[in-house]
Structures are given as C-alpha cells and as structure tokens.
Amino acid sequence: MTALRAQLGTLDALQPIRVTGRVAALRGLIVLARDLPLPVGALVRIAPPRRRAPAARDGADPAEPLARGEVIGFDGPHAMVMTLGATTGISPGDEVVGEQSGRTTPVGPALLGRVIDALGRPLDGAGPVHATTPQPLEPEPLPALARGHIDRPLHTGVRALDLMTTLGRGQRLGIFAGPGVGKSTLLGWIARRASSDVNVVALIGERGREVGDFLTSSLGPEGLARSVVVVATGDQSPLMRVRAALSACAIAEYFRDRGDSVLLMMDSITRLAHAQRQIGLSVGEPPATRGYTPSVFALLPRVLERAGTLAAGPGSITGLYTVLVEGDDLTEPIADATRGILDGHLVLSRRLAQRGHYPALDVLDSVSRLADQLCDEQHLAARRQVVRLLAAYRDVEDLVQIGAYARGSSPEADAAIAFQPRLAELLQQAPKDHEDFASARARMLRLAIEAGAAIHQATRPLVAGRA
C-alpha cells in the first residue's frame, strides 16, 4: 500500500505538458525566468534554445542542460529559480523547462548500503540504484494523535549514553558541541552498534575530505551495510543541502512505514540552517536573529518533527541531530531553537575532550526527557546516585587539584573522590570497546550500591556525635 500511495503521489506531481520560460536575468545563484507558470518547489532544467547550433556553446551537446534548478519564489512576473549547481554558461534567452512540479526522492530497500546525493544519485561507484519508487520530500505532517507512545529503549552501545541519558525508540535527541569535540565519531559508534534495524545518515554541509573519513573510519563496513548515507557537501548549492536533509527524512519514513526501527542521524542541523538562510536571503527575506531569516525557524520543526513512532504500527524513527554551537555557546539561536523542539540534548564538553575523556559526554549538562519512563526503578536510583557523585566531585575538583581539600568535610565529597576513577572508567569508552547493556547496567548498580554504603558509613559517626 505504501508503494501504491507513493506512485499515486507521483502521478499527482507529474507535469503533463511542456512548460517553458526564458532566462531574463541572473543574480548570484538566482535565475529570473519570465513566462514560467510553475509552482514553488518545481524542478526545472536550463538549456540553450533549440534553434541555437551546438557550436555556439563550444561544441556542447544542445540536449544536455546547462544547469538544473528549483523554483523558490517569485518577483513580479518572474519566477526565481535557484540552481542546484554552478551557473556557468547560462545566457539571457536560454530555455527554462519544467521537469517536475513536485519534489520527490527515490526510496526502496536497494538503498541499504549505498551512498547517494540529494537527488538520489549514487556516489559510491557501485552502479545505479534499481527498484526504487518516488516519495514526496515533504508529505503531510503526521497528526499528533497518530503518534505512538515511546516506551521502548533503543540501546546505542555507548555506555555513557545508554546508562545516563537513555534513548527511546522514536525519541529525538540533539548532540550539542563545538568543532573538533567528537560529534561525527560518536555518530559512527552509534551507527555500528545501535539496536536499530536501519540507519539513515545525512551528512549536511560536511567537508568533502570528512565524508570519506566518516564512511571508512567512523561508520565502517559493518555500519554501512545497514545504513543509507545521504551526502551534500559544503561546496554544493544550499538547495542541495536542504534537499539532502529532506531526502533523508523521506527515506527514513519509507523504512518506518515498512515496520522497521529506524535511526535517523543528521550532521548537522546548524549547517542545514545556514543553507536555508542563504536561500532566504536570496529571495529577499529580512535577516532576523544573528542574520537568520524567518524561514530557518520555520524549517527546523518541519525537519525535527518527522521523527517519532506510529500508533498503528511497529515502525519508528529515532532522531539524533548534531548542533554545531558557535564558540561553545549553547544559547546561540539555532542551538536554543533546536533544544526547545527536541526531547533532550547531549552536551559534548571540550574540557573533557582535552583530558582525553571519550566520548566527551557531559552527563551533568545532558538531559533525556524520556529516560525516567524507559528505565526501571533500580536503574533510576543508581543513575541518581552517580549524578550526585559527579556533582559532588565537580564542586570540590579545584580544591582537590591544588591539594586544599580537607578529607572529612563532606561524606558525599569524600565518596565522590574515592570513586572518581571507577566513575571515569564507567563513562569512558574506546571505539573498539563493546559491552552489552546488561553488563554495563550491572556495573553501574554495583558502583552506586558501594558508594551509597560508603556515604552511609561515613555519616553514622556524625549522627552519633550529634546524639
């Protein structure tokens, strides 16, 4: 039924007649086309006029388009077309031909293990992707009452995350960090070890060099085998970067509707916002907070709300979204807006990363809003004990470092200092260090019980003295 609905949607989006316009002007990446009655979102190709000889374009094939683009707005009688690539070679009077009136992306099980671009074209040199059906890039939003209850955990294989900020199937969690703190590496770990059926990874605005590094070093063959990777590097058109994010969401929804548990990872939301800002400024939107246009803050919930569970089926989309915070400022506009939409946030600390503590997850600043309903009482009690120890150690850390802390000042601080090596060992993890959730949970329970007993033992003399 899903494939049939997708085919019917494609019929609605087909352009039954040839609609053409002419290039009137070029402003940066924006082509102004006259006499082009196509809606916003329509795909077009820009080609030399059919009457022009091939020699007029240095021997180029006149059937080959000079560029492809998308209608993003209107300026009086002109349609505003943003190109998906370079504008080199475009001249006044060139034909602008409508190709598709609605935005779609190819989806299907054949995408597993493949690396594609924002238009669904393969980038991995493994040949074309067959047996796919078109899916709308932006379908109707899922109604609130059609969403299921999130009550099943999704284990990622990362101890600090699974124990302290437990993730649920269908939850949306942000990973907030500055550059070079380990966001992409953490995503790769999770993609290899998570208990999801399918991973959809969107690399938005990445450096070209980092894409290959992520596929080989972070993701690896094991992770790639059950993943679909959608790539739009930073040197591509902002339209391609936005389409890559929407394509990843559409692909995740296809596997969700098939009944799979899907883990959608997007790196990064910040670069997606930068791309939408470029588009908004190009069509004349006024810059608002720190130069971000209103359409940026309208796009964020449209992308982030597409993760979730279905009340009528077993499928789910669990979202992990990285947010690149400028100057490690968690209150900058994109970080602040994203944190208000998501169901929790993970904060990667540069201070921990500089100490060689990986993953550099700051447990005290990280929150999973659904963790309490995903864990049993023993787990919750142990987690609270660990959090109290970490907070107590942070309060006296500076005194400990300079040797000014007086033992016996606080039983809880004494226990935090004594158990600090075991806490660090529990929360740190090497890339090749794999431990199942049950074993990690048992370690945390033992540590919490021993720490609680030590605090209780230390407080008994104080209580007796007061008596």
Short mmCIF file of C-alpha atoms in Angstrom, two decimals:
data_model
loop_
_atom_site.label_atom_id
_atom_site.label_comp_id
_atom_site.label_asym_id
_atom_site.label_seq_id
_atom_site.Cartn_x
_atom_site.Cartn_y
_atom_site.Cartn_z
CA MET A 1 0.00 0.00 0.00
CA THR A 2 2.85 2.39 0.78
CA ALA A 3 4.37 1.86 -2.68
CA LEU A 4 0.94 2.38 -4.28
CA ARG A 5 0.42 5.64 -2.38
CA ALA A 6 3.86 6.79 -3.50
CA GLN A 7 3.03 6.01 -7.14
CA LEU A 8 -0.27 7.88 -6.89
CA GLY A 9 1.57 10.82 -5.36
CA THR A 10 3.96 10.77 -8.31
CA LEU A 11 1.04 10.90 -10.75
CA ASP A 12 -0.22 13.99 -8.96
CA ALA A 13 3.20 15.60 -9.28
CA LEU A 14 3.73 14.79 -12.97
CA GLN A 15 3.93 17.70 -15.36
CA PRO A 16 1.55 16.69 -18.16
CA ILE A 17 2.52 19.43 -20.60
CA ARG A 18 5.81 21.05 -21.52
CA VAL A 19 6.09 24.32 -19.64
CA THR A 20 8.92 26.58 -20.73
CA GLY A 21 10.15 30.04 -19.91
CA ARG A 22 13.17 32.13 -20.76
CA VAL A 23 16.11 33.38 -18.73
CA ALA A 24 15.65 37.09 -18.12
CA ALA A 25 18.42 37.81 -15.58
CA LEU A 26 20.93 36.17 -13.28
CA ARG A 27 21.63 37.33 -9.71
CA GLY A 28 24.19 35.16 -7.97
CA LEU A 29 22.65 31.68 -7.85
CA ILE A 30 19.19 33.04 -8.68
CA VAL A 31 17.94 32.86 -12.26
CA LEU A 32 14.97 35.10 -13.06
CA ALA A 33 12.78 33.35 -15.65
CA ARG A 34 9.92 35.03 -17.45
CA ASP A 35 6.77 33.24 -18.68
CA LEU A 36 7.30 30.22 -16.38
CA PRO A 37 3.97 29.33 -14.67
CA LEU A 38 5.30 26.68 -12.29
CA PRO A 39 4.74 26.38 -8.51
CA VAL A 40 7.35 26.78 -5.79
CA GLY A 41 9.31 23.54 -5.46
CA ALA A 42 9.13 22.61 -9.15
CA LEU A 43 12.31 21.22 -10.69
CA VAL A 44 13.49 22.78 -13.95
CA ARG A 45 16.36 22.48 -16.36
CA ILE A 46 18.07 25.37 -18.11
CA ALA A 47 19.17 24.60 -21.66
CA PRO A 48 20.28 26.52 -24.77
CA PRO A 49 17.46 27.45 -27.15
CA ARG A 50 16.72 24.58 -29.53
CA ARG A 51 17.34 26.79 -32.53
CA ARG A 52 20.93 27.51 -31.46
CA ALA A 53 23.70 25.50 -33.08
CA PRO A 54 25.99 23.35 -30.91
CA ALA A 55 29.00 25.40 -32.00
CA ALA A 56 27.57 28.40 -30.20
CA ARG A 57 28.35 26.65 -26.91
CA ASP A 58 31.86 25.44 -27.73
CA GLY A 59 30.64 22.17 -29.18
CA ALA A 60 28.41 21.25 -26.24
CA ASP A 61 25.51 18.90 -26.80
CA PRO A 62 22.39 21.11 -27.04
CA ALA A 63 20.34 18.33 -25.41
CA GLU A 64 22.45 18.48 -22.27
CA PRO A 65 21.10 21.08 -19.80
CA LEU A 66 23.39 23.86 -18.69
CA ALA A 67 22.02 23.62 -15.17
CA ARG A 68 19.15 22.29 -13.10
CA GLY A 69 17.30 24.27 -10.50
CA GLU A 70 14.24 24.67 -8.34
CA VAL A 71 11.60 27.39 -8.25
CA ILE A 72 11.92 29.04 -4.83
CA GLY A 73 9.85 32.21 -5.24
CA PHE A 74 8.54 34.94 -7.50
CA ASP A 75 9.50 38.52 -8.24
CA GLY A 76 6.66 40.18 -10.09
CA PRO A 77 6.30 38.43 -13.47
CA HIS A 78 9.49 36.43 -12.98
CA ALA A 79 9.96 33.03 -11.36
CA MET A 80 13.02 32.86 -9.12
CA VAL A 81 15.00 29.69 -9.85
CA MET A 82 17.94 28.70 -7.66
CA THR A 83 20.35 26.41 -9.45
CA LEU A 84 21.46 23.09 -7.95
CA GLY A 85 25.00 23.68 -9.21
CA ALA A 86 27.10 26.30 -10.95
CA THR A 87 25.58 28.94 -13.21
CA THR A 88 28.46 28.92 -15.70
CA GLY A 89 27.30 29.18 -19.31
CA ILE A 90 23.79 30.50 -18.68
CA SER A 91 22.81 33.31 -21.03
CA PRO A 92 19.78 35.58 -21.47
CA GLY A 93 17.12 33.87 -23.55
CA ASP A 94 18.04 30.30 -22.55
CA GLU A 95 15.09 27.96 -22.13
CA VAL A 96 13.87 27.09 -18.62
CA VAL A 97 11.93 23.85 -18.95
CA GLY A 98 9.75 22.34 -16.22
CA GLU A 99 10.72 18.75 -15.33
CA GLN A 100 8.67 18.01 -12.22
CA SER A 101 6.07 20.07 -10.41
CA GLY A 102 6.52 18.32 -7.03
CA ARG A 103 9.61 17.41 -5.04
CA THR A 104 10.27 13.67 -4.60
CA THR A 105 13.16 11.34 -3.83
CA PRO A 106 13.66 7.67 -4.76
CA VAL A 107 13.20 5.19 -1.90
CA GLY A 108 13.44 1.42 -1.61
CA PRO A 109 15.29 -1.44 0.09
CA ALA A 110 18.00 -1.26 -2.60
CA LEU A 111 19.29 1.91 -0.93
CA LEU A 112 20.70 -0.06 2.01
CA GLY A 113 24.49 0.04 1.98
CA ARG A 114 24.57 2.86 -0.57
CA VAL A 115 25.85 6.44 -0.53
CA ILE A 116 23.68 8.86 -2.53
CA ASP A 117 23.38 12.59 -3.12
CA ALA A 118 20.39 14.84 -2.51
CA LEU A 119 18.77 13.78 -5.79
CA GLY A 120 19.15 10.06 -5.10
CA ARG A 121 22.10 9.61 -7.45
CA PRO A 122 24.76 7.12 -6.26
CA LEU A 123 28.11 8.49 -5.14
CA ASP A 124 29.83 5.24 -4.16
CA GLY A 125 30.68 3.98 -7.65
CA ALA A 126 28.61 0.82 -7.13
CA GLY A 127 26.34 1.41 -10.11
CA PRO A 128 22.77 2.71 -10.33
CA VAL A 129 20.17 2.07 -7.64
CA HIS A 130 17.32 -0.02 -9.03
CA ALA A 131 13.82 -0.94 -7.80
CA THR A 132 13.01 2.40 -6.16
CA THR A 133 9.78 4.36 -6.00
CA PRO A 134 9.43 8.14 -5.66
CA GLN A 135 8.43 9.51 -2.26
CA PRO A 136 7.41 13.13 -1.56
CA LEU A 137 10.12 15.15 0.13
CA GLU A 138 7.62 16.90 2.38
CA PRO A 139 4.47 14.83 2.93
CA GLU A 140 1.62 15.93 5.15
CA PRO A 141 2.79 16.11 8.80
CA LEU A 142 1.94 13.12 10.96
CA PRO A 143 -1.11 14.00 13.11
CA ALA A 144 -0.39 14.30 16.82
CA LEU A 145 -2.86 11.54 17.77
CA ALA A 146 -1.36 9.19 15.16
CA ARG A 147 1.90 9.11 17.09
CA GLY A 148 2.60 6.19 19.40
CA HIS A 149 3.80 6.20 23.00
CA ILE A 150 7.57 5.95 23.44
CA ASP A 151 8.13 3.16 25.94
CA ARG A 152 10.94 1.02 24.48
CA PRO A 153 14.61 1.92 24.85
CA LEU A 154 17.00 1.92 21.91
CA HIS A 155 20.46 0.90 23.07
CA THR A 156 23.29 2.59 21.22
CA GLY A 157 26.27 0.62 22.52
CA VAL A 158 27.70 3.79 24.10
CA ARG A 159 27.72 3.21 27.89
CA ALA A 160 27.51 6.83 28.99
CA LEU A 161 24.52 7.45 26.75
CA ASP A 162 22.64 4.23 27.48
CA LEU A 163 23.12 4.43 31.24
CA MET A 164 22.78 8.14 31.93
CA THR A 165 20.64 9.60 29.10
CA THR A 166 18.69 6.56 27.90
CA LEU A 167 17.29 6.94 24.39
CA GLY A 168 13.83 5.66 23.42
CA ARG A 169 12.61 4.36 20.06
CA GLY A 170 11.01 7.36 18.40
CA GLN A 171 12.75 9.96 20.56
CA ARG A 172 14.58 12.99 19.16
CA LEU A 173 17.87 13.90 20.79
CA GLY A 174 20.33 16.68 19.94
CA ILE A 175 24.11 16.38 20.20
CA PHE A 176 25.47 19.84 21.02
CA ALA A 177 29.18 20.56 20.70
CA GLY A 178 31.78 22.85 19.24
CA PRO A 179 34.04 21.77 16.36
CA GLY A 180 36.55 19.01 16.96
CA VAL A 181 34.95 17.52 20.08
CA GLY A 182 33.91 14.20 18.55
CA LYS A 183 30.36 14.53 17.17
CA SER A 184 30.97 12.61 13.93
CA THR A 185 32.99 9.94 15.73
CA LEU A 186 30.16 9.44 18.23
CA LEU A 187 27.63 9.10 15.39
CA GLY A 188 29.80 6.46 13.78
CA TRP A 189 30.00 4.46 17.02
CA ILE A 190 26.23 4.58 17.39
CA ALA A 191 25.59 3.60 13.76
CA ARG A 192 27.74 0.49 14.17
CA ARG A 193 26.31 -0.65 17.50
CA ALA A 194 22.76 0.65 17.86
CA SER A 195 19.93 -1.86 18.15
CA SER A 196 18.03 -0.27 15.25
CA ASP A 197 17.06 -2.17 12.09
CA VAL A 198 18.09 0.57 9.63
CA ASN A 199 20.28 3.68 9.91
CA VAL A 200 19.78 6.73 7.71
CA VAL A 201 22.73 9.13 7.92
CA ALA A 202 22.52 12.64 6.44
CA LEU A 203 25.84 14.49 6.11
CA ILE A 204 24.83 18.10 5.52
CA GLY A 205 27.46 20.70 4.65
CA GLU A 206 30.40 18.45 5.56
CA ARG A 207 33.88 18.98 4.16
CA GLY A 208 34.49 16.67 1.22
CA ARG A 209 37.50 15.09 2.91
CA GLU A 210 35.50 14.25 6.03
CA VAL A 211 32.86 12.29 4.12
CA GLY A 212 35.32 9.59 3.12
CA ASP A 213 36.84 9.56 6.61
CA PHE A 214 33.41 9.11 8.17
CA LEU A 215 32.50 6.23 5.85
CA THR A 216 35.74 4.32 6.34
CA SER A 217 36.88 5.19 9.86
CA SER A 218 33.75 6.11 11.82
CA LEU A 219 30.98 4.11 10.10
CA GLY A 220 32.97 1.22 8.67
CA PRO A 221 31.68 -1.67 6.52
CA GLU A 222 29.63 -3.07 9.41
CA GLY A 223 27.71 0.17 9.90
CA LEU A 224 27.35 0.93 6.19
CA ALA A 225 25.79 -2.47 5.44
CA ARG A 226 22.56 -1.49 7.22
CA SER A 227 22.70 2.23 6.50
CA VAL A 228 21.69 4.69 3.82
CA VAL A 229 24.04 7.69 3.65
CA VAL A 230 22.82 10.92 2.03
CA VAL A 231 25.58 13.45 1.31
CA ALA A 232 25.56 17.15 0.40
CA THR A 233 28.97 18.71 0.98
CA GLY A 234 29.57 22.33 1.92
CA ASP A 235 30.65 23.32 -1.59
CA GLN A 236 27.27 22.37 -3.09
CA SER A 237 24.28 24.62 -3.60
CA PRO A 238 22.26 25.44 -0.45
CA LEU A 239 19.28 23.84 -2.19
CA MET A 240 21.17 20.54 -2.40
CA ARG A 241 21.94 20.71 1.32
CA VAL A 242 18.31 21.32 2.25
CA ARG A 243 17.13 18.61 -0.17
CA ALA A 244 19.60 16.14 1.37
CA ALA A 245 18.05 16.64 4.81
CA LEU A 246 14.51 16.27 3.46
CA SER A 247 15.53 13.23 1.39
CA ALA A 248 16.98 11.54 4.48
CA CYS A 249 13.70 12.13 6.33
CA ALA A 250 11.68 10.69 3.42
CA ILE A 251 13.91 7.60 3.23
CA ALA A 252 13.59 7.09 7.00
CA GLU A 253 9.80 7.34 6.70
CA TYR A 254 9.78 4.68 4.00
CA PHE A 255 11.56 2.18 6.24
CA ARG A 256 9.40 3.23 9.21
CA ASP A 257 6.22 2.53 7.25
CA ARG A 258 7.71 -0.88 6.43
CA GLY A 259 7.75 -1.63 10.16
CA ASP A 260 11.46 -1.08 10.82
CA SER A 261 13.08 0.65 13.76
CA VAL A 262 14.98 3.45 12.02
CA LEU A 263 17.78 5.54 13.48
CA LEU A 264 17.98 8.87 11.63
CA MET A 265 21.27 10.73 12.20
CA MET A 266 21.76 14.21 10.79
CA ASP A 267 25.09 16.04 10.89
CA SER A 268 24.46 18.88 11.22
CA ILE A 269 21.33 20.91 11.89
CA THR A 270 23.44 24.07 12.08
CA ARG A 271 24.70 23.70 8.52
CA LEU A 272 21.14 22.97 7.38
CA ALA A 273 20.12 26.26 8.98
CA HIS A 274 22.99 28.03 7.20
CA ALA A 275 21.78 26.64 3.86
CA GLN A 276 18.19 27.78 4.47
CA ARG A 277 19.49 31.21 5.50
CA GLN A 278 21.27 31.50 2.14
CA ILE A 279 18.06 30.59 0.33
CA GLY A 280 16.00 33.03 2.39
CA LEU A 281 18.40 35.92 1.84
CA SER A 282 18.47 35.17 -1.90
CA VAL A 283 14.69 35.59 -2.20
CA GLY A 284 14.71 38.79 -0.15
CA GLU A 285 13.75 37.63 3.35
CA PRO A 286 14.77 40.09 6.06
CA PRO A 287 17.55 38.86 8.34
CA ALA A 288 16.41 38.45 11.93
CA THR A 289 18.32 36.97 14.89
CA ARG A 290 22.05 36.99 14.07
CA GLY A 291 21.26 37.09 10.38
CA TYR A 292 18.99 34.03 10.34
CA THR A 293 15.83 34.52 8.30
CA PRO A 294 12.31 33.58 9.48
CA SER A 295 12.21 30.57 7.11
CA VAL A 296 15.08 28.98 9.07
CA PHE A 297 12.99 28.78 12.22
CA ALA A 298 10.03 27.51 10.19
CA LEU A 299 12.17 24.74 8.63
CA LEU A 300 13.57 23.38 11.92
CA PRO A 301 10.31 21.94 13.32
CA ARG A 302 9.32 20.62 9.89
CA VAL A 303 12.50 18.53 9.84
CA LEU A 304 12.76 17.59 13.52
CA GLU A 305 9.09 16.65 13.97
CA ARG A 306 9.32 13.96 11.28
CA ALA A 307 10.90 11.54 13.76
CA GLY A 308 8.64 9.57 16.10
CA THR A 309 6.58 6.41 16.45
CA LEU A 310 3.37 5.24 14.83
CA ALA A 311 0.37 4.37 16.98
CA ALA A 312 -0.89 1.94 14.33
CA GLY A 313 2.31 0.02 13.65
CA PRO A 314 5.67 -1.12 14.98
CA GLY A 315 7.75 1.29 12.90
CA SER A 316 9.61 4.20 14.46
CA ILE A 317 12.16 6.89 13.61
CA THR A 318 14.63 7.79 16.35
CA GLY A 319 16.38 11.07 15.58
CA LEU A 320 19.91 12.08 16.54
CA TYR A 321 20.80 15.58 15.34
CA THR A 322 24.15 17.28 15.83
CA VAL A 323 24.19 21.00 16.53
CA LEU A 324 27.45 22.86 15.96
CA VAL A 325 27.46 25.57 18.62
CA GLU A 326 29.44 28.68 17.75
CA GLY A 327 32.13 29.38 20.35
CA ASP A 328 30.67 26.58 22.53
CA ASP A 329 27.72 28.92 23.20
CA LEU A 330 24.63 26.78 23.91
CA THR A 331 22.40 29.87 23.84
CA GLU A 332 23.08 30.85 20.21
CA PRO A 333 19.88 31.00 18.09
CA ILE A 334 19.96 27.61 16.34
CA ALA A 335 21.02 25.70 19.45
CA ASP A 336 18.36 27.45 21.51
CA ALA A 337 15.57 26.87 18.98
CA THR A 338 16.55 23.24 18.42
CA ARG A 339 16.76 22.45 22.12
CA GLY A 340 13.19 23.71 22.54
CA ILE A 341 11.88 21.27 19.92
CA LEU A 342 13.79 18.11 20.80
CA ASP A 343 13.13 15.54 23.53
CA GLY A 344 16.52 16.01 25.14
CA HIS A 345 20.09 17.01 24.46
CA LEU A 346 23.59 15.60 24.82
CA VAL A 347 26.38 18.09 25.50
CA LEU A 348 29.91 17.16 24.44
CA SER A 349 32.40 19.01 26.61
CA ARG A 350 35.63 20.44 25.23
CA ARG A 351 37.03 20.30 28.77
CA LEU A 352 36.53 16.52 28.87
CA ALA A 353 37.84 16.06 25.32
CA GLN A 354 41.03 17.94 26.24
CA ARG A 355 41.56 15.44 29.05
CA GLY A 356 41.26 12.50 26.67
CA HIS A 357 37.85 11.54 28.09
CA TYR A 358 35.91 9.94 25.19
CA PRO A 359 33.11 10.11 24.47
CA ALA A 360 33.28 13.62 25.91
CA LEU A 361 29.68 13.47 27.16
CA ASP A 362 29.00 15.90 29.99
CA VAL A 363 26.49 13.86 31.99
CA LEU A 364 25.53 16.71 34.30
CA ASP A 365 24.58 19.04 31.43
CA SER A 366 22.86 16.36 29.30
CA VAL A 367 19.17 15.50 29.56
CA SER A 368 16.89 12.83 28.13
CA ARG A 369 13.31 13.86 28.86
CA LEU A 370 12.04 10.31 28.43
CA ALA A 371 14.71 8.46 30.42
CA ASP A 372 12.56 8.15 33.56
CA GLN A 373 9.82 6.26 31.71
CA LEU A 374 12.29 4.00 29.88
CA CYS A 375 14.25 2.70 32.91
CA ASP A 376 13.27 0.57 35.90
CA GLU A 377 13.48 1.82 39.49
CA GLN A 378 16.87 0.22 40.20
CA HIS A 379 18.38 1.88 37.14
CA LEU A 380 16.90 5.25 38.07
CA ALA A 381 18.16 5.03 41.67
CA ALA A 382 21.66 4.07 40.53
CA ARG A 383 21.71 6.88 37.97
CA ARG A 384 20.70 9.44 40.60
CA GLN A 385 23.50 8.22 42.86
CA VAL A 386 26.05 8.52 40.05
CA VAL A 387 24.83 12.03 39.21
CA ARG A 388 25.16 13.08 42.86
CA LEU A 389 28.72 11.76 42.96
CA LEU A 390 29.66 13.56 39.75
CA ALA A 391 28.14 16.82 41.01
CA ALA A 392 29.89 16.50 44.37
CA TYR A 393 33.23 15.92 42.67
CA ARG A 394 32.77 18.89 40.37
CA ASP A 395 32.13 21.13 43.40
CA VAL A 396 35.46 20.20 45.04
CA GLU A 397 37.55 19.41 41.97
CA ASP A 398 39.55 22.63 42.06
CA LEU A 399 40.36 22.13 45.75
CA VAL A 400 41.44 18.55 45.09
CA GLN A 401 43.72 19.61 42.25
CA ILE A 402 45.64 22.08 44.42
CA GLY A 403 45.63 19.81 47.49
CA ALA A 404 43.45 22.13 49.57
CA TYR A 405 40.56 19.77 50.19
CA ALA A 406 40.25 18.57 53.79
CA ARG A 407 39.08 14.98 53.96
CA GLY A 408 36.04 14.58 56.21
CA SER A 409 34.50 17.92 55.23
CA SER A 410 31.69 16.15 53.39
CA PRO A 411 30.95 12.40 53.35
CA GLU A 412 29.47 12.69 49.85
CA ALA A 413 32.52 14.58 48.54
CA ASP A 414 34.82 12.01 50.16
CA ALA A 415 32.94 9.22 48.39
CA ALA A 416 32.98 11.14 45.10
CA ILE A 417 36.77 11.50 45.30
CA ALA A 418 37.24 7.85 46.23
CA PHE A 419 35.00 6.56 43.45
CA GLN A 420 36.13 9.05 40.77
CA PRO A 421 38.44 6.57 38.97
CA ARG A 422 35.64 4.00 38.72
CA LEU A 423 33.17 6.65 37.56
CA ALA A 424 35.56 7.78 34.83
CA GLU A 425 36.13 4.17 33.78
CA LEU A 426 32.37 3.59 33.56
CA LEU A 427 31.68 6.70 31.48
CA GLN A 428 34.71 6.46 29.17
CA GLN A 429 34.80 4.08 26.23
CA ALA A 430 37.26 3.36 23.45
CA PRO A 431 35.91 2.97 19.89
CA LYS A 432 36.59 -0.78 19.92
CA ASP A 433 35.36 -1.29 23.48
CA HIS A 434 31.98 -3.01 23.25
CA GLU A 435 29.93 -4.00 26.31
CA ASP A 436 26.32 -5.15 26.26
CA PHE A 437 23.77 -3.06 28.11
CA ALA A 438 23.01 -5.65 30.82
CA SER A 439 26.67 -5.87 31.82
CA ALA A 440 27.11 -2.07 31.86
CA ARG A 441 23.93 -1.66 33.92
CA ALA A 442 25.16 -4.24 36.46
CA ARG A 443 28.46 -2.32 36.80
CA MET A 444 26.61 0.92 37.49
CA LEU A 445 24.34 -0.74 40.06
CA ARG A 446 27.32 -2.19 41.94
CA LEU A 447 29.13 1.15 41.93
CA ALA A 448 26.04 3.01 43.16
CA ILE A 449 25.40 0.49 45.97
CA GLU A 450 29.02 0.62 47.15
CA ALA A 451 29.09 4.41 47.02
CA GLY A 452 25.82 4.65 48.92
CA ALA A 453 27.13 2.29 51.59
CA ALA A 454 30.34 4.34 51.93
CA ILE A 455 28.37 7.57 52.38
CA HIS A 456 26.07 5.96 54.90
CA GLN A 457 29.01 4.54 56.87
CA ALA A 458 30.72 7.94 56.92
CA THR A 459 27.61 9.74 58.15
CA ARG A 460 26.97 7.36 61.07
CA PRO A 461 29.69 8.83 63.35
CA LEU A 462 28.39 12.32 62.61
CA VAL A 463 24.86 11.34 63.59
CA ALA A 464 26.12 9.58 66.73
CA GLY A 465 28.18 12.64 67.69
CA ARG A 466 25.17 14.92 67.42
CA ALA A 467 23.16 12.49 69.56
#
